Short mmCIF file of N, CA and C in Angstrom, two decimals:
data_model
loop_
_atom_site.label_atom_id
_atom_site.label_comp_id
_atom_site.label_asym_id
_atom_site.label_seq_id
_atom_site.Cartn_x
_atom_site.Cartn_y
_atom_site.Cartn_z
N MET A 1 2.02 27.21 91.70
CA MET A 1 1.00 26.55 91.95
C MET A 1 1.24 25.60 92.37
N ASN A 2 1.23 25.20 93.96
CA ASN A 2 0.69 23.61 94.59
C ASN A 2 -0.29 22.92 95.03
N LYS A 3 -0.47 21.94 94.78
CA LYS A 3 -2.48 21.70 95.13
C LYS A 3 -2.20 19.95 95.78
N ASP A 4 -1.84 19.68 96.67
CA ASP A 4 -2.24 18.32 97.13
C ASP A 4 -3.63 17.80 96.98
N THR A 5 -3.45 16.54 96.67
CA THR A 5 -4.77 15.69 95.89
C THR A 5 -4.91 14.25 97.37
N PRO A 6 -5.69 13.81 97.28
CA PRO A 6 -5.84 12.09 98.07
C PRO A 6 -4.55 11.44 97.26
N ASN A 7 -4.18 11.35 96.43
CA ASN A 7 -3.05 10.88 95.94
C ASN A 7 -2.14 11.09 95.41
N GLY A 8 -1.52 12.53 95.58
CA GLY A 8 -0.67 13.54 94.76
C GLY A 8 -0.36 14.83 94.79
N ARG A 9 0.50 15.50 94.96
CA ARG A 9 0.46 16.52 94.24
C ARG A 9 0.88 17.27 92.96
N ILE A 10 -0.20 18.32 92.28
CA ILE A 10 0.28 18.76 91.34
C ILE A 10 0.59 19.98 91.58
N ILE A 11 2.17 20.18 90.79
CA ILE A 11 2.51 21.48 91.03
C ILE A 11 2.60 22.06 89.62
N SER A 12 1.90 23.50 89.49
CA SER A 12 1.64 24.30 88.07
C SER A 12 2.15 25.34 87.79
N TYR A 13 3.00 25.76 87.04
CA TYR A 13 2.52 27.03 86.84
C TYR A 13 1.40 27.65 86.12
N CYS A 14 0.10 27.21 86.21
CA CYS A 14 -0.93 27.41 85.33
C CYS A 14 -1.95 26.91 86.84
N PRO A 15 -3.23 27.91 86.78
CA PRO A 15 -4.41 28.35 88.29
C PRO A 15 -5.01 26.26 87.83
N ILE A 16 -4.77 25.55 88.90
CA ILE A 16 -5.52 24.03 89.27
C ILE A 16 -6.69 23.68 89.55
N SER A 17 -7.84 23.72 88.07
CA SER A 17 -8.95 24.36 88.57
C SER A 17 -9.67 22.52 88.81
N SER A 18 -11.09 22.29 89.29
CA SER A 18 -10.89 21.51 90.03
C SER A 18 -11.44 20.05 89.28
N ASP A 19 -10.97 20.58 87.83
CA ASP A 19 -11.26 19.10 86.74
C ASP A 19 -10.27 18.96 87.04
N MET A 20 -9.17 19.42 86.55
CA MET A 20 -7.54 19.23 87.00
C MET A 20 -7.02 18.50 88.36
N GLU A 21 -7.77 18.89 88.87
CA GLU A 21 -7.43 18.31 90.52
C GLU A 21 -8.20 16.69 89.89
N ARG A 22 -9.16 16.97 89.67
CA ARG A 22 -9.76 15.19 89.83
C ARG A 22 -9.37 14.33 89.30
N ALA A 23 -8.59 15.10 87.64
CA ALA A 23 -8.36 14.23 86.48
C ALA A 23 -7.34 13.16 86.87
N ALA A 24 -6.29 14.54 87.54
CA ALA A 24 -5.13 14.72 87.94
C ALA A 24 -4.75 13.64 89.09
N ASP A 25 -5.49 13.81 90.53
CA ASP A 25 -5.37 12.60 91.44
C ASP A 25 -6.18 11.21 90.50
N GLU A 26 -6.71 10.65 89.60
CA GLU A 26 -7.36 9.44 89.09
C GLU A 26 -5.72 9.09 88.47
N CYS A 27 -5.22 9.74 87.77
CA CYS A 27 -3.41 9.93 87.10
C CYS A 27 -2.46 8.97 88.39
N PHE A 28 -3.13 9.88 89.24
CA PHE A 28 -2.24 9.37 90.19
C PHE A 28 -2.76 7.26 89.95
N LEU A 29 -3.87 7.99 91.18
CA LEU A 29 -4.29 6.07 90.59
C LEU A 29 -3.49 5.04 90.02
N ALA A 30 -4.06 5.93 88.62
CA ALA A 30 -3.20 5.28 87.43
C ALA A 30 -2.11 4.76 87.33
N TYR A 31 -0.97 5.60 88.13
CA TYR A 31 -0.05 5.26 87.89
C TYR A 31 0.92 4.48 89.31
N LYS A 32 0.19 4.16 90.06
CA LYS A 32 0.56 3.65 91.45
C LYS A 32 -0.18 2.19 90.61
N ALA A 33 -1.01 2.01 89.97
CA ALA A 33 -1.50 1.08 90.38
C ALA A 33 -0.27 -0.19 88.67
N LEU A 34 -0.03 0.96 87.77
CA LEU A 34 0.51 0.69 86.49
C LEU A 34 1.99 -0.47 86.79
N ASN A 35 2.72 0.93 88.46
CA ASN A 35 3.67 0.77 88.80
C ASN A 35 3.39 -0.87 89.91
N GLU A 36 2.81 -1.21 90.36
CA GLU A 36 2.13 -2.24 91.02
C GLU A 36 2.02 -3.73 89.81
N GLN A 37 1.44 -3.83 88.60
CA GLN A 37 2.05 -4.37 87.74
C GLN A 37 3.13 -4.29 87.28
N LEU A 38 3.95 -3.40 86.98
CA LEU A 38 4.77 -3.82 86.14
C LEU A 38 5.82 -4.54 87.20
N GLU A 39 5.86 -3.98 88.72
CA GLU A 39 7.27 -4.86 89.64
C GLU A 39 6.59 -6.51 89.11
N LYS A 40 5.31 -6.33 89.23
CA LYS A 40 4.75 -8.13 89.24
C LYS A 40 5.26 -8.94 87.74
N PHE A 41 5.19 -8.16 87.05
CA PHE A 41 6.16 -8.38 85.47
C PHE A 41 7.38 -8.77 84.86
N TYR A 42 7.63 -7.85 86.43
CA TYR A 42 9.22 -7.82 86.24
C TYR A 42 9.53 -9.35 86.66
N ALA A 43 9.52 -9.40 87.97
CA ALA A 43 9.53 -10.21 88.39
C ALA A 43 9.15 -11.69 88.01
N THR A 44 8.89 -11.93 86.80
CA THR A 44 8.98 -13.20 86.10
C THR A 44 9.66 -13.10 84.79
N ILE A 45 10.81 -12.31 84.40
CA ILE A 45 11.65 -11.90 83.87
C ILE A 45 12.54 -13.77 84.18
N PRO A 46 13.23 -14.18 83.75
CA PRO A 46 13.80 -14.68 83.89
C PRO A 46 15.42 -14.17 83.87
N GLU A 47 16.55 -14.10 85.22
CA GLU A 47 17.47 -13.95 84.92
C GLU A 47 18.61 -13.66 84.10
N GLY A 48 19.34 -12.81 83.78
CA GLY A 48 20.19 -12.01 82.57
C GLY A 48 19.45 -11.49 81.57
N PHE A 49 17.88 -11.58 81.44
CA PHE A 49 17.15 -10.85 80.86
C PHE A 49 16.70 -9.40 81.28
N SER A 50 15.87 -8.29 80.60
CA SER A 50 15.77 -7.10 81.13
C SER A 50 14.65 -7.25 79.98
N VAL A 51 13.66 -5.60 80.74
CA VAL A 51 12.93 -5.24 79.62
C VAL A 51 13.36 -4.10 79.28
N LYS A 52 13.37 -4.08 76.91
CA LYS A 52 14.00 -3.37 76.47
C LYS A 52 13.29 -1.94 76.81
N SER A 53 11.93 -2.23 76.32
CA SER A 53 11.13 -1.53 75.77
C SER A 53 10.15 -1.47 75.87
N PHE A 54 8.57 -0.76 76.53
CA PHE A 54 7.22 -1.23 76.15
C PHE A 54 7.05 0.23 74.88
N TYR A 55 6.60 -0.34 73.55
CA TYR A 55 5.94 0.39 72.94
C TYR A 55 4.90 1.07 72.97
N GLY A 56 4.83 1.51 71.35
CA GLY A 56 3.40 2.01 71.18
C GLY A 56 2.35 2.38 71.81
N LYS A 57 1.16 1.63 71.81
CA LYS A 57 0.00 2.72 72.88
C LYS A 57 0.73 1.85 74.43
N GLY A 58 1.67 1.24 74.59
CA GLY A 58 2.11 0.21 75.85
C GLY A 58 1.39 -1.64 75.44
N ASP A 59 1.30 -1.57 73.49
CA ASP A 59 0.77 -2.60 73.65
C ASP A 59 1.62 -3.71 73.42
N CYS A 60 3.59 -3.33 73.68
CA CYS A 60 4.07 -4.35 72.88
C CYS A 60 5.16 -3.83 73.57
N VAL A 61 5.93 -4.91 74.12
CA VAL A 61 7.13 -5.43 75.35
C VAL A 61 7.90 -5.61 73.97
N ILE A 62 9.28 -5.50 74.65
CA ILE A 62 10.47 -5.94 74.11
C ILE A 62 11.01 -6.68 75.22
N ILE A 63 11.49 -8.24 75.31
CA ILE A 63 12.65 -8.26 76.47
C ILE A 63 13.92 -9.07 75.45
N ASP A 64 14.94 -8.56 76.02
CA ASP A 64 16.20 -8.95 75.29
C ASP A 64 16.64 -9.68 77.00
N THR A 65 18.11 -9.92 76.07
CA THR A 65 19.51 -10.26 77.54
C THR A 65 19.74 -8.46 77.86
N GLU A 66 20.37 -9.09 78.84
CA GLU A 66 20.46 -7.25 79.60
C GLU A 66 22.01 -7.33 79.20
N THR A 67 22.77 -8.00 78.24
CA THR A 67 24.23 -7.26 77.80
C THR A 67 23.71 -6.64 76.82
N SER A 68 23.06 -7.57 75.76
CA SER A 68 22.53 -6.16 74.54
C SER A 68 22.09 -5.15 74.44
N ILE A 69 21.05 -5.03 75.87
CA ILE A 69 20.57 -3.76 76.37
C ILE A 69 21.63 -3.05 76.73
N GLN A 70 22.60 -3.30 78.02
CA GLN A 70 23.96 -2.56 77.77
C GLN A 70 24.81 -2.25 76.64
N ASP A 71 24.97 -3.05 75.91
CA ASP A 71 25.22 -2.58 74.32
C ASP A 71 25.04 -1.38 73.91
N GLN A 72 24.00 -1.63 73.57
CA GLN A 72 23.05 -0.83 72.69
C GLN A 72 23.11 1.01 73.53
N GLN A 73 23.01 1.13 74.57
CA GLN A 73 23.25 1.91 75.89
C GLN A 73 24.43 2.58 75.73
N LYS A 74 25.50 2.00 75.96
CA LYS A 74 26.79 1.81 75.74
C LYS A 74 26.81 3.26 73.90
N TYR A 75 26.87 2.54 73.36
CA TYR A 75 26.77 2.96 71.62
C TYR A 75 26.05 3.78 71.64
N TRP A 76 24.50 4.54 72.22
CA TRP A 76 24.07 5.87 72.15
C TRP A 76 24.99 6.54 72.79
N GLU A 77 25.84 6.12 74.61
CA GLU A 77 26.14 7.30 74.39
C GLU A 77 27.16 7.89 74.20
N GLU A 78 28.09 6.72 73.26
CA GLU A 78 28.76 6.74 72.42
C GLU A 78 29.13 7.71 71.30
N ASN A 79 27.67 7.92 71.05
CA ASN A 79 27.75 8.11 69.41
C ASN A 79 26.15 9.38 69.55
N SER A 80 26.29 9.82 70.31
CA SER A 80 25.10 10.42 70.66
C SER A 80 25.37 11.98 70.77
#
């Protein structure tokens, strides 16, 4: 079942209640706002560095060198 809201689309295998629709629409707005803020944040990070990850409840961010992040990704690809 699909349901379009003013700010997004719900794709669901269960019935979509009006409460679910309203809550999902609020989430769509929150994600849009978050993504806009993340773009602004990422633009402030110096060249050669990148966000490794956000942790916890989103209250901790680790910024590392791009090469370190790539090396760690390569390690996990090879050892998973």
